[in-house]
Coordinates of C-alpha atoms in Angstrom, one line a residue:
M1 CA 24.1 14.8 -4.8
A2 CA 21.1 14.6 -7.1
D3 CA 17.7 14.7 -5.4
Y4 CA 16.3 12.5 -8.1
V5 CA 18.1 9.7 -10.1
G6 CA 17.4 8.3 -13.6
T7 CA 16.4 9.3 -17.0
E8 CA 14.3 12.4 -17.7
S9 CA 11.1 10.5 -17.7
V10 CA 11.9 8.5 -14.6
I11 CA 12.8 11.7 -12.7
A12 CA 9.5 13.3 -13.9
V13 CA 7.6 10.5 -12.3
Q14 CA 9.6 10.8 -9.0
K15 CA 8.8 14.6 -8.9
A16 CA 5.1 14.1 -9.7
L17 CA 4.7 11.5 -6.9
R18 CA 6.4 13.8 -4.4
A19 CA 3.9 16.5 -5.4
R20 CA 1.0 14.2 -4.5
S21 CA 2.2 13.7 -0.9
A22 CA -0.9 15.4 0.6
E23 CA -3.2 13.2 -1.5
F24 CA -1.5 10.0 -0.4
E25 CA -2.0 11.0 3.2
R26 CA -5.8 10.8 2.5
Q27 CA -5.8 7.7 0.3
P28 CA -5.1 4.4 2.1
L29 CA -5.1 2.4 -1.2
L30 CA -2.1 4.2 -2.7
S31 CA 1.5 4.4 -1.7
N32 CA 4.3 6.6 -2.9
G33 CA 7.1 4.2 -3.7
G34 CA 9.5 7.0 -4.4
R35 CA 10.1 5.8 -7.9
V36 CA 6.7 4.2 -8.8
L37 CA 3.1 4.7 -7.7
N38 CA 2.0 1.6 -5.8
V39 CA -1.7 0.6 -5.8
L40 CA -2.5 -1.7 -2.9
D41 CA -5.9 -2.9 -3.9
A42 CA -6.8 -2.3 -7.6
D43 CA -10.3 -3.7 -7.3
A44 CA -11.2 -1.3 -4.4
Y45 CA -9.3 1.7 -6.0
G46 CA -11.0 1.0 -9.4
W47 CA -9.5 -0.3 -12.6
D48 CA -10.5 2.8 -14.5
R49 CA -8.3 4.8 -12.1
V50 CA -5.5 2.2 -12.4
R51 CA -5.6 2.7 -16.2
A52 CA -5.5 6.5 -15.7
E53 CA -2.5 6.3 -13.4
A54 CA -0.6 4.1 -15.8
Q55 CA -1.4 6.4 -18.7
T56 CA -0.3 9.5 -16.7
Y57 CA 3.0 8.1 -15.5
G58 CA 3.6 5.3 -18.1
I59 CA 4.1 3.0 -15.1
V60 CA 2.2 1.8 -12.0
G61 CA 3.0 -0.9 -9.5
L62 CA 0.4 -3.4 -8.2
T63 CA 1.6 -4.5 -4.8
K64 CA 1.3 -7.9 -3.3
V65 CA -1.5 -9.2 -5.6
A66 CA -2.7 -12.6 -6.6
R67 CA -0.3 -13.1 -9.6
D68 CA -2.3 -15.2 -12.0
A69 CA -5.7 -13.5 -11.5
T70 CA -4.1 -10.1 -11.8
F71 CA -2.3 -11.0 -15.1
A72 CA -5.7 -12.2 -16.5
R73 CA -7.3 -8.9 -15.4
L74 CA -4.5 -6.9 -16.9
A75 CA -4.9 -8.6 -20.3
R76 CA -8.6 -7.6 -20.2
E77 CA -7.9 -4.0 -19.2
F78 CA -4.8 -3.3 -21.3
G79 CA -4.8 -6.0 -24.0
T80 CA -2.2 -8.6 -24.7
G81 CA 1.5 -7.9 -25.2
L82 CA 1.7 -5.5 -22.1
D83 CA 5.1 -5.3 -20.5
C84 CA 4.5 -6.5 -16.9
P85 CA 7.7 -7.4 -15.0
H86 CA 7.0 -8.9 -11.7
W87 CA 8.6 -9.8 -8.4
D88 CA 7.9 -12.6 -5.9
I89 CA 6.8 -11.6 -2.5
F90 CA 8.5 -12.3 0.8
T91 CA 7.1 -11.3 4.2
G92 CA 7.8 -11.7 7.9
T93 CA 6.8 -10.5 11.3
A94 CA 8.9 -8.3 13.5
D95 CA 9.5 -11.0 16.1
T96 CA 10.5 -13.7 13.6
V97 CA 12.6 -11.6 11.4
S98 CA 14.4 -9.8 14.2
A99 CA 15.4 -13.1 15.9
T100 CA 16.8 -14.4 12.6
C101 CA 18.6 -11.2 11.7
R102 CA 20.3 -11.0 15.1
A103 CA 21.8 -14.4 14.4
V104 CA 22.9 -13.3 10.9
V105 CA 24.6 -10.1 12.1
S106 CA 26.3 -11.8 15.0
S107 CA 27.8 -14.4 12.7
Y108 CA 29.9 -11.9 10.8
D109 CA 33.4 -10.9 11.9
L110 CA 34.1 -7.8 9.9
P111 CA 37.7 -6.7 9.0
G112 CA 39.4 -4.1 11.1
G113 CA 38.0 -0.6 10.3
W114 CA 34.9 -1.8 8.6
R115 CA 31.6 -0.7 10.2
L116 CA 27.8 -0.7 9.7
I117 CA 26.1 2.6 9.6
H118 CA 22.4 3.1 10.2
E119 CA 20.8 6.5 9.5
T120 CA 17.2 7.7 9.5
M121 CA 18.4 11.1 8.3
P122 CA 21.6 10.4 6.3
D123 CA 23.7 13.3 5.0
D124 CA 24.3 14.0 1.3
R125 CA 27.6 12.3 1.2
L126 CA 26.2 9.0 2.4
I127 CA 23.2 9.2 0.2
T128 CA 25.3 9.8 -2.9
A129 CA 27.7 7.0 -2.1
T130 CA 24.9 4.5 -1.7
Q131 CA 23.1 5.6 -4.8
R132 CA 26.2 5.0 -6.7
V133 CA 26.5 1.5 -5.3
N134 CA 22.9 0.9 -6.2
L135 CA 23.4 2.0 -9.8
A136 CA 26.5 0.0 -10.3
A137 CA 24.5 -3.1 -9.1
G138 CA 21.6 -2.4 -11.5
V139 CA 19.3 -1.2 -8.8
M140 CA 17.3 2.0 -9.2
P141 CA 18.0 4.1 -6.1
P142 CA 15.3 5.8 -4.1
P143 CA 15.1 9.6 -4.4
A144 CA 17.2 11.4 -1.8
Y145 CA 14.2 12.9 0.0
F146 CA 12.9 9.3 0.6
L147 CA 16.2 8.3 2.2
R148 CA 16.3 11.4 4.4
S149 CA 12.9 10.6 5.9
D150 CA 11.5 13.8 4.4
Y151 CA 8.4 11.9 3.3
K152 CA 8.0 8.9 5.6
P153 CA 10.2 7.4 8.3
S154 CA 13.1 5.6 6.6
M155 CA 16.4 4.0 7.3
L156 CA 19.5 3.7 5.2
T157 CA 22.1 1.1 6.2
A158 CA 25.6 1.1 4.7
L159 CA 28.7 -1.1 5.2
T160 CA 31.9 0.9 4.9
D161 CA 35.5 -0.4 4.6
E162 CA 38.6 0.9 6.4
T163 CA 38.8 3.9 4.0
G164 CA 35.2 4.9 4.7
A165 CA 34.0 3.8 1.2
V166 CA 30.6 2.2 1.0
V167 CA 30.8 -1.4 -0.1
A168 CA 27.2 -2.5 0.5
C169 CA 23.9 -0.9 1.3
A170 CA 20.2 -1.4 1.8
S171 CA 17.2 0.8 2.7
G172 CA 13.7 0.6 4.1
N173 CA 10.8 2.9 4.7
M174 CA 7.3 3.1 6.2
R175 CA 5.5 4.0 3.0
Y176 CA 2.1 2.5 3.8
H177 CA -0.9 4.4 5.0
P178 CA -1.8 3.7 8.7
E179 CA -5.3 2.8 7.8
G180 CA -4.5 0.9 4.6
P181 CA -4.1 -2.9 3.9
M182 CA -0.4 -2.8 4.8
A183 CA -0.5 -0.6 7.8
G184 CA 2.5 -0.9 10.1
G185 CA 4.6 -2.5 7.4
L186 CA 8.1 -1.7 6.2
F187 CA 9.2 -2.0 2.6
A188 CA 12.8 -3.0 2.5
G189 CA 15.1 -3.4 -0.5
G190 CA 17.8 -1.7 -2.5
V191 CA 20.3 -4.3 -1.4
S192 CA 23.5 -3.7 -3.4
V193 CA 27.1 -4.7 -3.0
A194 CA 30.1 -3.2 -4.8
E195 CA 31.5 -5.4 -7.5
A196 CA 34.8 -6.1 -5.8
H197 CA 33.0 -7.4 -2.7
R198 CA 30.3 -9.6 -4.1
R199 CA 29.8 -13.3 -3.3
K200 CA 30.9 -12.7 0.3
G201 CA 27.5 -12.7 1.9
L202 CA 27.6 -8.9 2.4
G203 CA 24.1 -8.4 0.9
R204 CA 22.7 -10.7 3.5
L205 CA 24.6 -8.8 6.2
V206 CA 23.3 -5.4 5.3
N207 CA 19.8 -6.6 4.7
A208 CA 19.7 -8.3 8.1
A209 CA 21.3 -5.3 9.8
L210 CA 18.8 -2.9 8.1
L211 CA 15.8 -5.1 9.2
L212 CA 17.1 -5.4 12.8
E213 CA 17.9 -1.7 13.3
S214 CA 14.9 -0.3 11.5
Q215 CA 12.6 -2.4 13.6
K216 CA 14.1 -0.8 16.7
A217 CA 14.0 2.7 15.3
L218 CA 10.8 2.7 13.3
G219 CA 8.7 0.0 15.1
W220 CA 7.4 -1.8 12.1
T221 CA 5.2 -4.9 12.8
H222 CA 5.8 -6.7 9.5
V223 CA 8.0 -6.4 6.5
L224 CA 7.8 -6.9 2.7
E225 CA 10.7 -7.6 0.4
Q226 CA 10.6 -8.5 -3.3
A227 CA 12.8 -10.4 -5.8
R228 CA 12.5 -11.8 -9.2
A229 CA 12.1 -15.5 -9.1
T230 CA 15.1 -15.9 -11.5
N231 CA 17.3 -13.9 -9.1
L232 CA 18.3 -16.8 -7.0
A233 CA 20.9 -14.9 -5.0
S234 CA 18.4 -12.3 -3.9
V235 CA 15.8 -14.9 -3.1
G236 CA 18.2 -16.8 -0.9
M237 CA 19.5 -13.7 0.8
I238 CA 15.9 -12.6 1.7
E239 CA 14.9 -16.0 3.0
R240 CA 18.1 -16.3 5.1
C241 CA 17.0 -13.1 6.9
G242 CA 13.8 -14.8 8.1
L243 CA 11.2 -13.8 5.5
T244 CA 8.9 -16.3 3.9
H245 CA 8.0 -16.6 0.2
Q246 CA 4.3 -16.1 -0.4
P247 CA 3.3 -18.5 -3.3
G248 CA 1.0 -17.1 -5.9
K249 CA 1.6 -13.5 -4.7
A250 CA 3.6 -10.9 -6.7
T251 CA 4.2 -7.2 -7.2
I252 CA 3.4 -6.5 -10.8
Q253 CA 4.7 -3.5 -12.7
V254 CA 2.4 -2.2 -15.5
S255 CA 4.7 -0.5 -17.9
L256 CA 3.3 1.4 -20.9
R257 CA 6.6 2.9 -21.9
A258 CA 10.3 2.1 -21.4
G259 CA 12.6 3.9 -19.0
F260 CA 12.4 2.1 -15.7
D261 CA 14.1 -1.1 -14.8
T262 CA 15.5 -2.5 -11.6
R263 CA 16.5 -5.9 -10.2

């Protein structure tokens, strides 16, 4: 198992973020996303510091921002032609999401020998297997230390078939500072399904199961998930798990150089 996954430049960012763990404990406006530095309030953090972070890493994420106003500000700060992929925002409270997810999970009748696994400290074998499913689905996996809860409390959910092979997975973690704007929140994502088992609703199942079990284990009060507006399958899957689209809100990735991409 590789502790870090991706190109040389992507791995360098992951290692640099891990090295700043102590700083993140003191800074409520930043979040280590494992793969990307997340700024939770660019105005409060300071746009000069946002520019410096982007120049250091080549990439920075602006989480749950006002989409149009932030794009206008980015044009002033970085100039036009900047690469800024973005994802729509979906949120939900523990009560609402858990009730919906219980209904989703109970509606599935899995084949004999198939099972759902939920681990807050998964072993290397399970981490490697899920990272491979992520990569095959075009999803950049979280670093292994993130999935093992070495940094913040985390949960990895996997669906295995009768042979023990992982056919679908999802993960979530409590990455936000307890005094920050998203305190008590879970970030959930990484939903991936092996090619042979797609279009069977298994992404919805593992996402719902992750949300349900992580709330019991980690005690989150609200959850954030993200999807590109054009990824209709992911949007539908998230909404069917009880999360609500937040119009006009987005997570925007400021990319100064190539090397990172994920659904």
